[in-house]
PDB file of C-alpha atoms in Angstrom:
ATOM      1  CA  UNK A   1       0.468 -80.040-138.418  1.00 85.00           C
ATOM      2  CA  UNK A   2       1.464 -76.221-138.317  1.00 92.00           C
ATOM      3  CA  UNK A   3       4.870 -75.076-138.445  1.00 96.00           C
ATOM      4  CA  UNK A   4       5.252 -71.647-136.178  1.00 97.00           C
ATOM      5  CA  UNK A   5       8.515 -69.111-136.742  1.00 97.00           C
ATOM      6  CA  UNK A   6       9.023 -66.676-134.180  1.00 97.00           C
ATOM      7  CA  UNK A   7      11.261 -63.160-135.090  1.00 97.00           C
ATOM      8  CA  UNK A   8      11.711 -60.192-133.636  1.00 97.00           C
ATOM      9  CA  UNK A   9      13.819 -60.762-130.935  1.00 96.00           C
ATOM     10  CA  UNK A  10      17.089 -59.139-129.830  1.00 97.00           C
ATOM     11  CA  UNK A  11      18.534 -56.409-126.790  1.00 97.00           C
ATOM     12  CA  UNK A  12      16.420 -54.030-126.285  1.00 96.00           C
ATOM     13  CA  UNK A  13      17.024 -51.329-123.490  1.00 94.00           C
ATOM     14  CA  UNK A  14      14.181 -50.706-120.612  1.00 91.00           C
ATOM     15  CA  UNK A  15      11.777 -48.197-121.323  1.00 87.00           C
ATOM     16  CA  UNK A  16      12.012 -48.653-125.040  1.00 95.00           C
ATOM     17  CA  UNK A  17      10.032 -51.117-127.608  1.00 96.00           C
ATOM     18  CA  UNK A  18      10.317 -54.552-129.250  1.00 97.00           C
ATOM     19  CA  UNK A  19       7.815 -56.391-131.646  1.00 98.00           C
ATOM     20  CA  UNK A  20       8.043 -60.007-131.994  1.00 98.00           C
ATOM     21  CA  UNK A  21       6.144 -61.909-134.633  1.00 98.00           C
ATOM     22  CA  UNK A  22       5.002 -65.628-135.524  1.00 98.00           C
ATOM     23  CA  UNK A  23       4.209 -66.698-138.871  1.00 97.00           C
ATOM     24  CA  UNK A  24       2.701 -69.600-139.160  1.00 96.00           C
ATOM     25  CA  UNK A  25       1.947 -72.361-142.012  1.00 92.00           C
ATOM     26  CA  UNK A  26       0.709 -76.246-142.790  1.00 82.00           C
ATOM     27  CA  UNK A  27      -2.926 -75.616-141.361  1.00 79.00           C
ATOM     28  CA  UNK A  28      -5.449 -72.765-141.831  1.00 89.00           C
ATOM     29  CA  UNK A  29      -4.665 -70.334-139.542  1.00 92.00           C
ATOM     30  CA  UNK A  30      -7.600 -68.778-138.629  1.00 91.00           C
ATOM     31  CA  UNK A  31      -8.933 -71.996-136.717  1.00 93.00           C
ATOM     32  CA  UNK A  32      -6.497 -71.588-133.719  1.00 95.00           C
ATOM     33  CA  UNK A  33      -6.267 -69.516-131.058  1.00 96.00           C
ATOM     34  CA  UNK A  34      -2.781 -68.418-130.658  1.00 97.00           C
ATOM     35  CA  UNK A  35      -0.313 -67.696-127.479  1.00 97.00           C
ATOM     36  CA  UNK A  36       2.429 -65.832-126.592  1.00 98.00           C
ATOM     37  CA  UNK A  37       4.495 -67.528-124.014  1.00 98.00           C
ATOM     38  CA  UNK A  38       8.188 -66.724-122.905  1.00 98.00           C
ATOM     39  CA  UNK A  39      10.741 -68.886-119.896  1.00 98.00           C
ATOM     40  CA  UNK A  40      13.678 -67.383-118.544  1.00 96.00           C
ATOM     41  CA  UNK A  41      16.801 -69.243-117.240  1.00 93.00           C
ATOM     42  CA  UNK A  42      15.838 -71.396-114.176  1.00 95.00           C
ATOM     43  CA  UNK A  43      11.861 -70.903-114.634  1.00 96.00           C
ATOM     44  CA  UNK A  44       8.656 -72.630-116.015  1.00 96.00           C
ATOM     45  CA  UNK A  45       6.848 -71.291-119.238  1.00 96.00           C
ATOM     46  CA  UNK A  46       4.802 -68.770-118.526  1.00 96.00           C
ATOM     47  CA  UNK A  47       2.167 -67.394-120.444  1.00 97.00           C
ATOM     48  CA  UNK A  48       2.113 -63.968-121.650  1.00 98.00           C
ATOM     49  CA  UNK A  49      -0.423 -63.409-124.141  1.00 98.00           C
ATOM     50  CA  UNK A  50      -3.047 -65.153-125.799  1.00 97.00           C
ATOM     51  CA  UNK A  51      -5.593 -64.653-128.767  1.00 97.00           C
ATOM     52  CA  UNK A  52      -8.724 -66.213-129.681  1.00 94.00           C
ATOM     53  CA  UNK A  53      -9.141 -67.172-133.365  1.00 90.00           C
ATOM     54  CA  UNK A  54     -11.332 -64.385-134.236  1.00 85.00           C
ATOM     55  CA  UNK A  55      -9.119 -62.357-132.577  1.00 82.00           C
ATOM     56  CA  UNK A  56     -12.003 -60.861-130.740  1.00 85.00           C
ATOM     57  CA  UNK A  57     -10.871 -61.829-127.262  1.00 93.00           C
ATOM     58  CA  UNK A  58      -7.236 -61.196-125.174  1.00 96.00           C
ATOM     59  CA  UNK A  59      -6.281 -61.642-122.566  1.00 95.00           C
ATOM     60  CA  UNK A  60      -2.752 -60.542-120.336  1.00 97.00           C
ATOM     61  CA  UNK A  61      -0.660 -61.915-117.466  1.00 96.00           C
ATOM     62  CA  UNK A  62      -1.112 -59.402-114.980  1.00 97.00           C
ATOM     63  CA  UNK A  63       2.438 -58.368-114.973  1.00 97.00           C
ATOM     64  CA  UNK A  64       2.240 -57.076-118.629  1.00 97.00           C
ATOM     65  CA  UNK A  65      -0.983 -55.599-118.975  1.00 97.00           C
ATOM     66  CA  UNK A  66      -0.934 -52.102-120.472  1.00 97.00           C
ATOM     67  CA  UNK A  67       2.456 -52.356-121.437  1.00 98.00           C
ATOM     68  CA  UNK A  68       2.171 -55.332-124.046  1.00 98.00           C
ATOM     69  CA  UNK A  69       0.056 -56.341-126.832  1.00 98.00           C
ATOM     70  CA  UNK A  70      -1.377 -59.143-128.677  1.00 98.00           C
ATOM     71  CA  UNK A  71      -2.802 -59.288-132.456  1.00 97.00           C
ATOM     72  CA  UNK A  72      -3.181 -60.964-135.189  1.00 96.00           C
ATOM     73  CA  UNK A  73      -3.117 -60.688-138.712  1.00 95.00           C
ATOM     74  CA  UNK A  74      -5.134 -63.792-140.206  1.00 93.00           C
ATOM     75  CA  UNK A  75      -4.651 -62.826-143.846  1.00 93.00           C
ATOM     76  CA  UNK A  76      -0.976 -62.890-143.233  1.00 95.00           C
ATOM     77  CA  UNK A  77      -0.762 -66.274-140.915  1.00 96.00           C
ATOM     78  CA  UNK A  78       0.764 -63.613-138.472  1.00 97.00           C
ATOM     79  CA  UNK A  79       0.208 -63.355-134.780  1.00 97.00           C
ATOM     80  CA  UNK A  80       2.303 -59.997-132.639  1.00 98.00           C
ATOM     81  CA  UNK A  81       3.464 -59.324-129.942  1.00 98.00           C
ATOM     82  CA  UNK A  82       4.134 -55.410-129.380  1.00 98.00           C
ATOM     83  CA  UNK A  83       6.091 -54.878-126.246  1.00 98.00           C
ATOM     84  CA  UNK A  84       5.974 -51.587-125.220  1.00 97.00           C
ATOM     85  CA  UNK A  85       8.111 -50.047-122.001  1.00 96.00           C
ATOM     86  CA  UNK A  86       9.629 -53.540-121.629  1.00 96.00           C
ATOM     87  CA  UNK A  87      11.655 -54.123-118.103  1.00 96.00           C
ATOM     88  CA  UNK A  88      14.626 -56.275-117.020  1.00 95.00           C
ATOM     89  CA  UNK A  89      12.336 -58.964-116.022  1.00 96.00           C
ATOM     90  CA  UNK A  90      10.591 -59.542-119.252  1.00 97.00           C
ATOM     91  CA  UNK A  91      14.232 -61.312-120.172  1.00 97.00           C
ATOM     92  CA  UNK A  92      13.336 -64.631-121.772  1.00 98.00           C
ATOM     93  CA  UNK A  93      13.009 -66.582-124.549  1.00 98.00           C
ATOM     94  CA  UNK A  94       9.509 -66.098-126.017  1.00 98.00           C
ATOM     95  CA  UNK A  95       7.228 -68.616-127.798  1.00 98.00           C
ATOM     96  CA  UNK A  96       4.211 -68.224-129.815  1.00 98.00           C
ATOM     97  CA  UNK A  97       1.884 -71.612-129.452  1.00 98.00           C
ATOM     98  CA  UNK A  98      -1.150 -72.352-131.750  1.00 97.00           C
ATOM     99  CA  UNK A  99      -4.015 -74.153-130.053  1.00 96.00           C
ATOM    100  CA  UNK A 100      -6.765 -76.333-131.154  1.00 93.00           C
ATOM    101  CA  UNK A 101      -9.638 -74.428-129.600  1.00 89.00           C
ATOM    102  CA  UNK A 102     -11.179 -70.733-129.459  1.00 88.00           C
ATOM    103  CA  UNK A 103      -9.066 -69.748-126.731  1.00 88.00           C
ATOM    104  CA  UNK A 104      -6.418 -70.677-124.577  1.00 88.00           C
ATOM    105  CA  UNK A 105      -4.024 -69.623-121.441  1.00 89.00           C
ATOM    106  CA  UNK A 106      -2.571 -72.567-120.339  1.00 92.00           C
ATOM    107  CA  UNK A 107       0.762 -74.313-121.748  1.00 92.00           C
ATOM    108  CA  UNK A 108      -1.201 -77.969-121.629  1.00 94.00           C
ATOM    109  CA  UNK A 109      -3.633 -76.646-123.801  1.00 95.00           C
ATOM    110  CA  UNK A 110      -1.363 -75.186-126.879  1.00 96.00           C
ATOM    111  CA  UNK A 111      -0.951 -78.199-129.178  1.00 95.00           C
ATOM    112  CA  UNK A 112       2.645 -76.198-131.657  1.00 96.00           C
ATOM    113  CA  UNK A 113       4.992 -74.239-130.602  1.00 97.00           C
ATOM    114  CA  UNK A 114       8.045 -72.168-132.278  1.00 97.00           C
ATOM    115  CA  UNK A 115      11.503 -72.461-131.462  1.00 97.00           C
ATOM    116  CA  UNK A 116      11.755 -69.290-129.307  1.00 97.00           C
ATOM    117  CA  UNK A 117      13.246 -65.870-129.791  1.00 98.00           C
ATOM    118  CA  UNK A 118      15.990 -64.440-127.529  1.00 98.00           C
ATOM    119  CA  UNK A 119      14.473 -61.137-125.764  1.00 98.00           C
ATOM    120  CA  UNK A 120      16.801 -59.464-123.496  1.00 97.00           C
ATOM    121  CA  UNK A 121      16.188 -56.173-122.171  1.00 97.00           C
ATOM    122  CA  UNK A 122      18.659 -54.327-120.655  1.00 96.00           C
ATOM    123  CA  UNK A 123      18.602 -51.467-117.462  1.00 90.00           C
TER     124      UNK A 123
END
């Protein structure tokens, strides 16, 4: 079992920056790729961000690439999420995941999840 807590969240105004972070515990980190994942009022979970385990490999939804980044800190039983020039439409409640494998994009493949963090950016 792993236990993920998400912080970081809050208003933040268009153009500026935000950096959420997920702390993890109960299993050994380092043998799960993690996931950023966010759903706003109305929509499905989307995914954002994800991580491999080594934390060699990322990979971006299209619609944040360049503007947001994924790392992790396995020492720390951290994964980030820097959001840089965020927009109106990256409003949502974000989720980190932990999966089970090397690497994963894909909600049915993340096995924990957090409880969310409010991000709302404002124009």
């Amino acid at each position: 079992q792993v236990q993920l807590g998400e912080s970081g969240g809050g208003l933040v105004q268009d153009g500026g920056s935000l950096k959420l972070s997920c702390t993890a515990s109960g299993r050994t980190f380092s043998n799960y790729a993690m996931g950023w994942f966010r759903q706003a009022p109305g929509k499905e979970r989307e995914f954002v961000a994800g991580i491999a385990k080594s934390g060699g490999t990322t990979y971006y939804v299209d619609s944040v690439k360049g503007r947001f980044t994924i790392s992790r800190d396995n020492a720390k039983n951290t994964v980030y999420l820097q959001m840089n020039s965020p927009k109106p439409e990256d409003t949502a409640v974000y989720f980190c995941a932990a999966a089970q494998r090397h690497y994963a994009s894909r909600v049915s493949e993340y096995n924990y999840w957090g409880q969310g963090t409010q991000v709302t950016v404002s124009s």
